[in-house]
Tab-separated table of C-alpha atoms in Angstrom:
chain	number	residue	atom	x	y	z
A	8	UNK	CA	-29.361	27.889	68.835
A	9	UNK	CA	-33.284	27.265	68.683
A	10	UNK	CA	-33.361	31.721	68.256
A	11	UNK	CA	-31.520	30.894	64.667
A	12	UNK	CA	-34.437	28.847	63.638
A	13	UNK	CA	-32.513	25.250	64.000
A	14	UNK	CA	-35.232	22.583	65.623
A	15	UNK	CA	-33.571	19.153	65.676
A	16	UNK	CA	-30.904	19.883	68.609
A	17	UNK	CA	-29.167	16.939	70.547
A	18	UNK	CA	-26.838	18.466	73.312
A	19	UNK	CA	-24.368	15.704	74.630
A	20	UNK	CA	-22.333	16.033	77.599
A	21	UNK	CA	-20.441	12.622	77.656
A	22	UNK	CA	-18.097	10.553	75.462
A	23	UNK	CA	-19.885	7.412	75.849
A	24	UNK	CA	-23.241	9.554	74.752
A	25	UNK	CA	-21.830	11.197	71.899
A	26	UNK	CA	-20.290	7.677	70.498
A	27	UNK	CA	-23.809	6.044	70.687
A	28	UNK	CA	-25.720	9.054	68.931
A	29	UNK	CA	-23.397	8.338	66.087
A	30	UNK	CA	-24.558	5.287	65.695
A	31	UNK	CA	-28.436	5.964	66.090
A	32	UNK	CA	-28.686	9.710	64.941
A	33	UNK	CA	-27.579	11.379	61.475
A	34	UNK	CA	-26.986	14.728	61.871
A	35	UNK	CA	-25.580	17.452	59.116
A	36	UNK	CA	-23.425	19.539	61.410
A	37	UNK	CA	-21.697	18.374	64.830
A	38	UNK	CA	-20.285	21.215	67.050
A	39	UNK	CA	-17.471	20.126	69.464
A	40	UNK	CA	-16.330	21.487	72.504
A	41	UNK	CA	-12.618	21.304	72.797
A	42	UNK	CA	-13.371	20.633	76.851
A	43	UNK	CA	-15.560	17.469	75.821
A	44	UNK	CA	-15.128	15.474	78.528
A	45	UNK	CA	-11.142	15.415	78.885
A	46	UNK	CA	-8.890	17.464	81.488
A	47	UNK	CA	-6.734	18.066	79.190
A	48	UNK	CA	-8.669	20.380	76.975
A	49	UNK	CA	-8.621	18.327	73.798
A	50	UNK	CA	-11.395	15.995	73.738
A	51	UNK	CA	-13.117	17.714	70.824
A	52	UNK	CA	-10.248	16.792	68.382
A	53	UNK	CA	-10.522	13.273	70.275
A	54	UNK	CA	-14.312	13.037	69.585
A	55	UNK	CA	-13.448	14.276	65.596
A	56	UNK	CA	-11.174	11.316	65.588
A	57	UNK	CA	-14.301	9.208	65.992
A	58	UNK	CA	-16.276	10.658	63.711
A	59	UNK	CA	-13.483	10.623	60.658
A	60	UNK	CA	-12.942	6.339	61.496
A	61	UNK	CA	-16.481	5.928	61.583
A	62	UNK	CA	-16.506	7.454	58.116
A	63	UNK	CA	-19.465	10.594	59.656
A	64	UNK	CA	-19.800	12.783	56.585
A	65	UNK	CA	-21.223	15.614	58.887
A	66	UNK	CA	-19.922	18.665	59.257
A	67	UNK	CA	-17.810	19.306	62.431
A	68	UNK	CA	-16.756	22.488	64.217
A	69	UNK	CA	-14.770	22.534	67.158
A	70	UNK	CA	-15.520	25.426	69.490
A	71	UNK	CA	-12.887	26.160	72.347
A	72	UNK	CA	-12.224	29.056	75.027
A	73	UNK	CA	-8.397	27.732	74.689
A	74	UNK	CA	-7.919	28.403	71.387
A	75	UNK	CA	-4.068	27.758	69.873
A	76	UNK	CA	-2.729	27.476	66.636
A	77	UNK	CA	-1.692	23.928	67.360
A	78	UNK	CA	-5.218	22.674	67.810
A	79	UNK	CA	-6.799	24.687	64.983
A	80	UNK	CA	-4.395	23.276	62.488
A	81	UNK	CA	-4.883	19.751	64.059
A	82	UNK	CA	-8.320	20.128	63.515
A	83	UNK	CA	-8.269	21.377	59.905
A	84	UNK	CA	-5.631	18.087	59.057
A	85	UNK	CA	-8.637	15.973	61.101
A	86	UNK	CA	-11.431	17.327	58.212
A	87	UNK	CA	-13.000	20.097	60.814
A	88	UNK	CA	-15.365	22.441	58.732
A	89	UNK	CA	-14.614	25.811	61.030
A	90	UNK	CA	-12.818	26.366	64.318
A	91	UNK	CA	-14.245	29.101	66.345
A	92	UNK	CA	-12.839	30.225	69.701
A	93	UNK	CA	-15.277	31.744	72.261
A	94	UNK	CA	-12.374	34.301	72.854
A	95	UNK	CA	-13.213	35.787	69.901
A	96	UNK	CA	-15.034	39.463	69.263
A	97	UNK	CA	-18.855	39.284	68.915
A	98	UNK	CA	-21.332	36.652	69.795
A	99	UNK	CA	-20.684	32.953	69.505
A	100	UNK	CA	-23.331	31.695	68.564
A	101	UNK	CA	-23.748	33.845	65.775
A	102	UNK	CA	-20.448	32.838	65.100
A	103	UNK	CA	-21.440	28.766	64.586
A	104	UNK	CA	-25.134	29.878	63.412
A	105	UNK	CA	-22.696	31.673	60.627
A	106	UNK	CA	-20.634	28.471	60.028
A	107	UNK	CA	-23.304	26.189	59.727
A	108	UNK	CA	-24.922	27.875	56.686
A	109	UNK	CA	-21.841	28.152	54.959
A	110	UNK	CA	-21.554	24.349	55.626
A	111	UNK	CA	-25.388	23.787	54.051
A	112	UNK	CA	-24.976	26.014	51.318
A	113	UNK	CA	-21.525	24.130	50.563
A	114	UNK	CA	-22.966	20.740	51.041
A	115	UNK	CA	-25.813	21.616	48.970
A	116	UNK	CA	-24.053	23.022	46.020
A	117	UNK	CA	-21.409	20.776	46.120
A	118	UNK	CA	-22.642	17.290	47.190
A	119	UNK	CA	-20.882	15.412	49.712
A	120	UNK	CA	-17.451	14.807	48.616
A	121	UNK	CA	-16.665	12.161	50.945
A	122	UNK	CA	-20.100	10.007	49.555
A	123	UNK	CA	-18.963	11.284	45.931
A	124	UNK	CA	-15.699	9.743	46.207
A	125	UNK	CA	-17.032	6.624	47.731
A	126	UNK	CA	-19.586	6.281	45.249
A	127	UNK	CA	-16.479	6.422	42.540
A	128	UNK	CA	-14.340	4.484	43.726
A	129	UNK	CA	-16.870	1.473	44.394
A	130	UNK	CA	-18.347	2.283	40.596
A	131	UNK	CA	-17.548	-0.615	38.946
A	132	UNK	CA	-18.564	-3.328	42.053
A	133	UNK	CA	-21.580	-1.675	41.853
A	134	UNK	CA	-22.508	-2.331	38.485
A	135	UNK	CA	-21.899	-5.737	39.042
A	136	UNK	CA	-24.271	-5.792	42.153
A	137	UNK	CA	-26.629	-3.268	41.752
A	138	UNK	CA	-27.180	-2.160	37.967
A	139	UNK	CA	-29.584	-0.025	37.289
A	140	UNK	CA	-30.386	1.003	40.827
A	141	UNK	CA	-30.810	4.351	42.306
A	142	UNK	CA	-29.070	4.142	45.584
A	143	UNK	CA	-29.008	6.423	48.791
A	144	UNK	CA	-25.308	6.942	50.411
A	145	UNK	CA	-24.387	7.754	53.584
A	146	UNK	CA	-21.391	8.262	55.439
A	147	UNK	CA	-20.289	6.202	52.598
A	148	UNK	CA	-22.890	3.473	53.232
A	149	UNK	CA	-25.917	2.574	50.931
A	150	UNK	CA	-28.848	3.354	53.274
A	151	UNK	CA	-31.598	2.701	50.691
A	152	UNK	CA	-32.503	1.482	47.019
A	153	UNK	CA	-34.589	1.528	44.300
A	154	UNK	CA	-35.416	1.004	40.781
A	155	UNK	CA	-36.438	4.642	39.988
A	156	UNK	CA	-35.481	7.911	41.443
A	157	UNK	CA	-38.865	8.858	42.684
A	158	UNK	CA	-39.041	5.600	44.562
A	159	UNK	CA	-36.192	6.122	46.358
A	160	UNK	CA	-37.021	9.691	47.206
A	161	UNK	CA	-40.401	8.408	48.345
A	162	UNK	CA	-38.403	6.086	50.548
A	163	UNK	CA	-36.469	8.403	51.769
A	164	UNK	CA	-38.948	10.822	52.790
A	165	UNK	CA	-39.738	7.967	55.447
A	166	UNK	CA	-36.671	7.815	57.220
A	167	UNK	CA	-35.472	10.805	59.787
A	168	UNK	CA	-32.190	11.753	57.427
A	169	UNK	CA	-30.280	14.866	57.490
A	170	UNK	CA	-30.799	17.170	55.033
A	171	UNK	CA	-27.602	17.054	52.888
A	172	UNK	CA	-25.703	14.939	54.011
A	173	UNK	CA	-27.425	12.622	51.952
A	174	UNK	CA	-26.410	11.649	48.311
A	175	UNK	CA	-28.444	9.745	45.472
A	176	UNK	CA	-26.530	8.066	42.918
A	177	UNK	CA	-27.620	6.227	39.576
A	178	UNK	CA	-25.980	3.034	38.966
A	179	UNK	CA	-25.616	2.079	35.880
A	180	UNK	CA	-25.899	-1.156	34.388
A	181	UNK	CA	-22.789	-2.778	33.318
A	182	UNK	CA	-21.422	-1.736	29.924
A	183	UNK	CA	-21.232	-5.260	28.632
A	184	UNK	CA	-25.028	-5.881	29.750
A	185	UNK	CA	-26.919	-7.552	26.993
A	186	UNK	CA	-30.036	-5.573	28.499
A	187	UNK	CA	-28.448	-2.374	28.071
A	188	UNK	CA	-30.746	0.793	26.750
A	189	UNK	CA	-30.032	3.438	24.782
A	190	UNK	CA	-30.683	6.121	27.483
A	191	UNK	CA	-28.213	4.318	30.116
A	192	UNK	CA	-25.618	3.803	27.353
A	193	UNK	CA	-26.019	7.813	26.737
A	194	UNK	CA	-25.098	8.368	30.232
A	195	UNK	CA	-22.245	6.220	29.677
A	196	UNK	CA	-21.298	8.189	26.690
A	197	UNK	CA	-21.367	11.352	28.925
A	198	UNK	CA	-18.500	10.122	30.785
A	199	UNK	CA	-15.037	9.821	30.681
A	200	UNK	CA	-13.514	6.569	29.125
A	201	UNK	CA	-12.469	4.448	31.904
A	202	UNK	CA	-11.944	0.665	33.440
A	203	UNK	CA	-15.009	-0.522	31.678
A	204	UNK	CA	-15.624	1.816	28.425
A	205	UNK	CA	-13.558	3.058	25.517
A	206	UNK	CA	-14.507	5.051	22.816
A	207	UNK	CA	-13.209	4.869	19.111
A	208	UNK	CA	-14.427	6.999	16.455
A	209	UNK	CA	-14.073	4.173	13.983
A	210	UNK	CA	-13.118	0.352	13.195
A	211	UNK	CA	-11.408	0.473	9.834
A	212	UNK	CA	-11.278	4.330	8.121
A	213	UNK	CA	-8.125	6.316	8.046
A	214	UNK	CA	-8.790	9.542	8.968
A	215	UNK	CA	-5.992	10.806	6.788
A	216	UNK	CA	-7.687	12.835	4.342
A	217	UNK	CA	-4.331	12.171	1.779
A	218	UNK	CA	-4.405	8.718	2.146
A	219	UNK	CA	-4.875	6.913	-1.626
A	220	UNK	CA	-6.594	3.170	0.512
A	221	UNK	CA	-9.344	4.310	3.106
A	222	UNK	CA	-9.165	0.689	5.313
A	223	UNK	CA	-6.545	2.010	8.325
A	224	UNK	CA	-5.090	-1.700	9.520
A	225	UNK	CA	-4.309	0.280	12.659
A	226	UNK	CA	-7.427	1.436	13.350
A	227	UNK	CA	-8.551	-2.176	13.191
A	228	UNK	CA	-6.138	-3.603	15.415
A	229	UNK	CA	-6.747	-1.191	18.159
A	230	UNK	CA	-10.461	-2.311	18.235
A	231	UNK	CA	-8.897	-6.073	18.852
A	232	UNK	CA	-6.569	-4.865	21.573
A	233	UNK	CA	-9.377	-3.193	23.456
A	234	UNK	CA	-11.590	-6.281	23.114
A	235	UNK	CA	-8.180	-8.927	24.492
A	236	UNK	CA	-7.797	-6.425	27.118
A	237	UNK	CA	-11.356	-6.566	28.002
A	238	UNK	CA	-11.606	-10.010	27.817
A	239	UNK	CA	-8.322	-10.740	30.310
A	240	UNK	CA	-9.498	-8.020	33.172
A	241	UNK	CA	-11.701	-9.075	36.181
A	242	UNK	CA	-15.019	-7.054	34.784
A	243	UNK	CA	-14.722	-7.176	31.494
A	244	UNK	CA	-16.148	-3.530	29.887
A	245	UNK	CA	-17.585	-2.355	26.136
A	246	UNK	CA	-15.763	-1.199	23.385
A	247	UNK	CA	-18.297	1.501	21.764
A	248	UNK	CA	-17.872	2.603	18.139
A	249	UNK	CA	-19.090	5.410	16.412
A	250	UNK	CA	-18.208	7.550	19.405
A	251	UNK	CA	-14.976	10.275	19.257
A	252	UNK	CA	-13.205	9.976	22.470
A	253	UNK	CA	-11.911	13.696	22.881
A	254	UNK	CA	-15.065	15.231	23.000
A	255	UNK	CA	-17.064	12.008	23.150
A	256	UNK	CA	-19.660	13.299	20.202
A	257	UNK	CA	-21.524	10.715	18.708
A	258	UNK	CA	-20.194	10.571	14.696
A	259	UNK	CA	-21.765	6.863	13.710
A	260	UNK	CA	-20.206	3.805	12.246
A	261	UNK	CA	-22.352	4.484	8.839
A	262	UNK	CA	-18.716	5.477	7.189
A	263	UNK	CA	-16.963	2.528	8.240
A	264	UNK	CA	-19.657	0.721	5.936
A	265	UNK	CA	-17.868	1.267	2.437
A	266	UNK	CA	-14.453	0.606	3.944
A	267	UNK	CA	-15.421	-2.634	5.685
A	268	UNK	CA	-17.742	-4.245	2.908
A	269	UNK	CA	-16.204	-4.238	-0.151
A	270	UNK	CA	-19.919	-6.326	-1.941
A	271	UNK	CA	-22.181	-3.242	-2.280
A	272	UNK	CA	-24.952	-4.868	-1.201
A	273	UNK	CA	-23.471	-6.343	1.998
A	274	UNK	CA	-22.240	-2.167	2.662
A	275	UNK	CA	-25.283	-2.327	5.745
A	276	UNK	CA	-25.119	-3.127	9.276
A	277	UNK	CA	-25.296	-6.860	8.818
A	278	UNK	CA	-22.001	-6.741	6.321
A	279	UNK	CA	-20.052	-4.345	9.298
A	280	UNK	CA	-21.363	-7.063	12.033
A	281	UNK	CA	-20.054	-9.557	10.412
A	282	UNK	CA	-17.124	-7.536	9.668
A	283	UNK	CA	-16.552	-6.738	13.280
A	284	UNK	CA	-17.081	-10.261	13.988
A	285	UNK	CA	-14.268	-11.970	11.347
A	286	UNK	CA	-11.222	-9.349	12.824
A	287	UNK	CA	-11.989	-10.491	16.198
A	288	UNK	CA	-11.963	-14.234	15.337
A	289	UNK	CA	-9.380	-13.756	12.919
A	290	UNK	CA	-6.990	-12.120	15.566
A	291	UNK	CA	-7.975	-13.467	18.864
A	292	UNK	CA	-6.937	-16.839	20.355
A	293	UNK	CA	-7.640	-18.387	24.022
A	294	UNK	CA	-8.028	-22.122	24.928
A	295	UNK	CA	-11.742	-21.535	25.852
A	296	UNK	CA	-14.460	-20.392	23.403
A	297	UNK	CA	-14.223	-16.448	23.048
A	298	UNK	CA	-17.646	-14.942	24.453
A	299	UNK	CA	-18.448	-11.485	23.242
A	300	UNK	CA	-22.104	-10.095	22.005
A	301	UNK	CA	-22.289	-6.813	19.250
A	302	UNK	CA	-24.963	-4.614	19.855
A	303	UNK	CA	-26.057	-1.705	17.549
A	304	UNK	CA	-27.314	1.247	19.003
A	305	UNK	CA	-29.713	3.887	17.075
A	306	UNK	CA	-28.478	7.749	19.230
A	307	UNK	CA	-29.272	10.897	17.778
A	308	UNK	CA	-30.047	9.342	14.446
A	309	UNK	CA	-26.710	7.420	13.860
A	310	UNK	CA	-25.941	4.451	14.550
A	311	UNK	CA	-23.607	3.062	17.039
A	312	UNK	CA	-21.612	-0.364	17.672
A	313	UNK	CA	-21.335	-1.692	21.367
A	314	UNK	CA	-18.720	-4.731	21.394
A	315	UNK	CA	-19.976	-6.383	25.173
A	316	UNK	CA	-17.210	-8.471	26.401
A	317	UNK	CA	-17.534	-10.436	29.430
A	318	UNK	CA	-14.186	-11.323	31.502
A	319	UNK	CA	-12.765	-14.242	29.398
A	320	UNK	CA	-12.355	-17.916	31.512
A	321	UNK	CA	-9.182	-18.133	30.148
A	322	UNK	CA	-5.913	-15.991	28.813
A	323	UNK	CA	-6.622	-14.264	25.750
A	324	UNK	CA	-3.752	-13.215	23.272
A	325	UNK	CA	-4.047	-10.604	20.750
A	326	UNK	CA	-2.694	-10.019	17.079
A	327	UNK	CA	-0.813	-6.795	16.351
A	328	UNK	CA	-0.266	-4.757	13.118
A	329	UNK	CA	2.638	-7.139	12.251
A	330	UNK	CA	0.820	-10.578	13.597
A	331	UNK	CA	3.062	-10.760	16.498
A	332	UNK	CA	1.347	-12.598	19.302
A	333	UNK	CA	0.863	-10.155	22.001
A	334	UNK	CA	-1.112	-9.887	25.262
A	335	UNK	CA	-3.121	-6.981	27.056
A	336	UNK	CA	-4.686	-5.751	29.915
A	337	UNK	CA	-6.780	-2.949	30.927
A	338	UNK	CA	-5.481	-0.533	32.853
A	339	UNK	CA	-7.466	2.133	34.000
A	340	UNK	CA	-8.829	4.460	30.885
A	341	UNK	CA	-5.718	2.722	28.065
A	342	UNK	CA	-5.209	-1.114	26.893
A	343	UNK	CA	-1.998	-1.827	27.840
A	344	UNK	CA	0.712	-4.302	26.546
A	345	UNK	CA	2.515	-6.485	28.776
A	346	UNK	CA	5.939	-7.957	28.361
A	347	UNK	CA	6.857	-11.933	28.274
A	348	UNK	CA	7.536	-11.566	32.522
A	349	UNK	CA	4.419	-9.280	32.973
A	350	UNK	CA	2.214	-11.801	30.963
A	351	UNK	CA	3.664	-15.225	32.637
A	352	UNK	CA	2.778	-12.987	36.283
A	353	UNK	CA	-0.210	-11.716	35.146
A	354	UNK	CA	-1.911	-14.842	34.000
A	355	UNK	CA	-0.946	-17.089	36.863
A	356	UNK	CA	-2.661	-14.250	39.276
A	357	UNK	CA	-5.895	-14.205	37.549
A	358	UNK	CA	-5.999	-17.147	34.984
A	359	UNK	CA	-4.058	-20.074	36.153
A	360	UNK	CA	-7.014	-21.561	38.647
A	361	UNK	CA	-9.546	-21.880	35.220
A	362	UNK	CA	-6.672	-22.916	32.633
């Protein structure tokens, strides 16, 4: 393969050999011999087996002289990248020289999936241990950190990695971080509502342009839902107003002013704080003090209200349009509502030890 330009080659000939270089070498592409040390002609898919439990994000392709349809779809439902058989017309090696760049072109258009899904699905942990770090992942590990992007690419450039296989993520800090700046809560604007973030375009204005009383009572008591939920799930998260949720464009709370404040001279951002402040106390009740912090935010020249809520020590129940006592949890991107059994389960899970 050295002819196709490659110069970081490690030919194995053994199991035993091929299990410790996983451990000690990265590489971006593995090729596997289907004859890899096993009589039975299937020791590739064997050694592919080790790489998926040991989580290699590599690519693999299995190369056999005893090609059958069997073992190529085996190896496609194993994560393979290619199957070639050395039966085929043309040269081989042209063949896997062929595969490989589609593989690095892929990889480095695409990312790594497999790091991009770990990376997602450990999001929120990692905002509670690392915020604000830039972080290094492979095989779904974090190999290296840092504080700034060029840091951790100077790093980097240390260590004998692979050349895609490699992905850099930003973590953010955590939504309800008193620290938080306006360019990390941008980013968080960028994305999608989810376990830690919701969006609401106001606190208090209908947006029915017939209606003869601007205050929306429902608009209000969805901002105190999102803030009980909030407060009763394991992380906590941010309510962020000023901020439509379809498109996620940044409109302001400077609207909400009039309709909060009815004293003219209170229609600022200290009237709406305090505003903000008196529904949440007014409609909010837990046997422990109710921690929350509002934040105002200045983006693209309008200003913006972040509600932080830490998880609450306690149960926290919720008004509703009607002043029924309800109680809510977060789940996933919605608040949701749980019934009188779902509630009395619920809170003995996660709330009974600190009542």
């Amino acid at each position: 393969m050295k002819q196709f330009g490659y110069q970081h080659i490690k030919c194995i000939d053994n199991v035993p050999e091929f299990e410790r270089s996983l451990k000690e070498v990265y590489f971006d592409v593995i090729v596997l011999d289907m004859n890899m040390g096993n009589s039975d002609l299937t020791g590739g898919l064997n050694m592919l087996e080790v790489v998926e439990n040991n989580h290699i994000t590599s690519a693999v392709i299995i190369l056999t002289a005893n090609d059958t349809v069997t073992n190529c779809r085996q190896a496609f439902l194993q994560g393979a990248w290619d199957y070639i058989s050395k039966n085929w017309e043309g040269d081989t090696f042209e063949m896997v020289h062929d595969s490989i760049q589609n593989a690095l072109q892929k990889l480095n258009r695409w990312g790594n999936v497999d790091n991009d899904r770990w990376f997602n699905e450990n999001k929120t942990d990692l905002m509670q241990k690392r915020p604000g770090q830039w972080i290094a992942i492979l095989n779904q590990d974090i190999i290296e950190s840092a504080y700034t992007k060029d840091e951790l690419i100077k790093k980097l450039r240390g260590l004998s990695l692979p050349a895609v296989a490699t992905t850099i993520e930003h973590v953010l800090p955590q939504v309800h971080s008193p620290n938080l700046q306006n360019e990390h809560l941008m980013e968080i604007i960028n994305e999608d509502e989810n376990q830690t973030v919701d969006f609401k375009k106001t606190a208090c204005r209908t947006m029915n342009p017939k209606a003869t009383n601007p205050k929306e009572p429902k608009a209000i008591q969805k901002i105190v839902k999102e803030v009980a939920s909030f407060m009763n799930s394991k992380v906590g998260g941010a309510v962020i107003i000023g901020v439509r949720d379809k498109d996620h464009e940044i409109v302001g709370v400077e609207l909400d002013y009039v309709v909060a404040v009815k004293q003219k001279s209170r229609q600022n951002w200290d009237g709406y704080e305090s505003f903000i402040r008196q529904i949440l106390d007014d409609n909010l009740t837990s046997n422990k003090p109710l921690e929350y912090k509002i934040y105002r935010h200045e983006l693209a020249g309008k200003m913006v209200c972040r509600i932080a809520v830490p998880p609450a020590k306690s149960e926290v129940y919720h008004n509703d349009i009607k002043k029924t006592t309800c109680f809510s949890v977060r789940d996933g991107s919605r608040s949701k509502t749980l019934n009188v059994r779902e509630t009395v389960s619920y809170v003995l899970a996660n709330h009974s030890a600190n009542s």
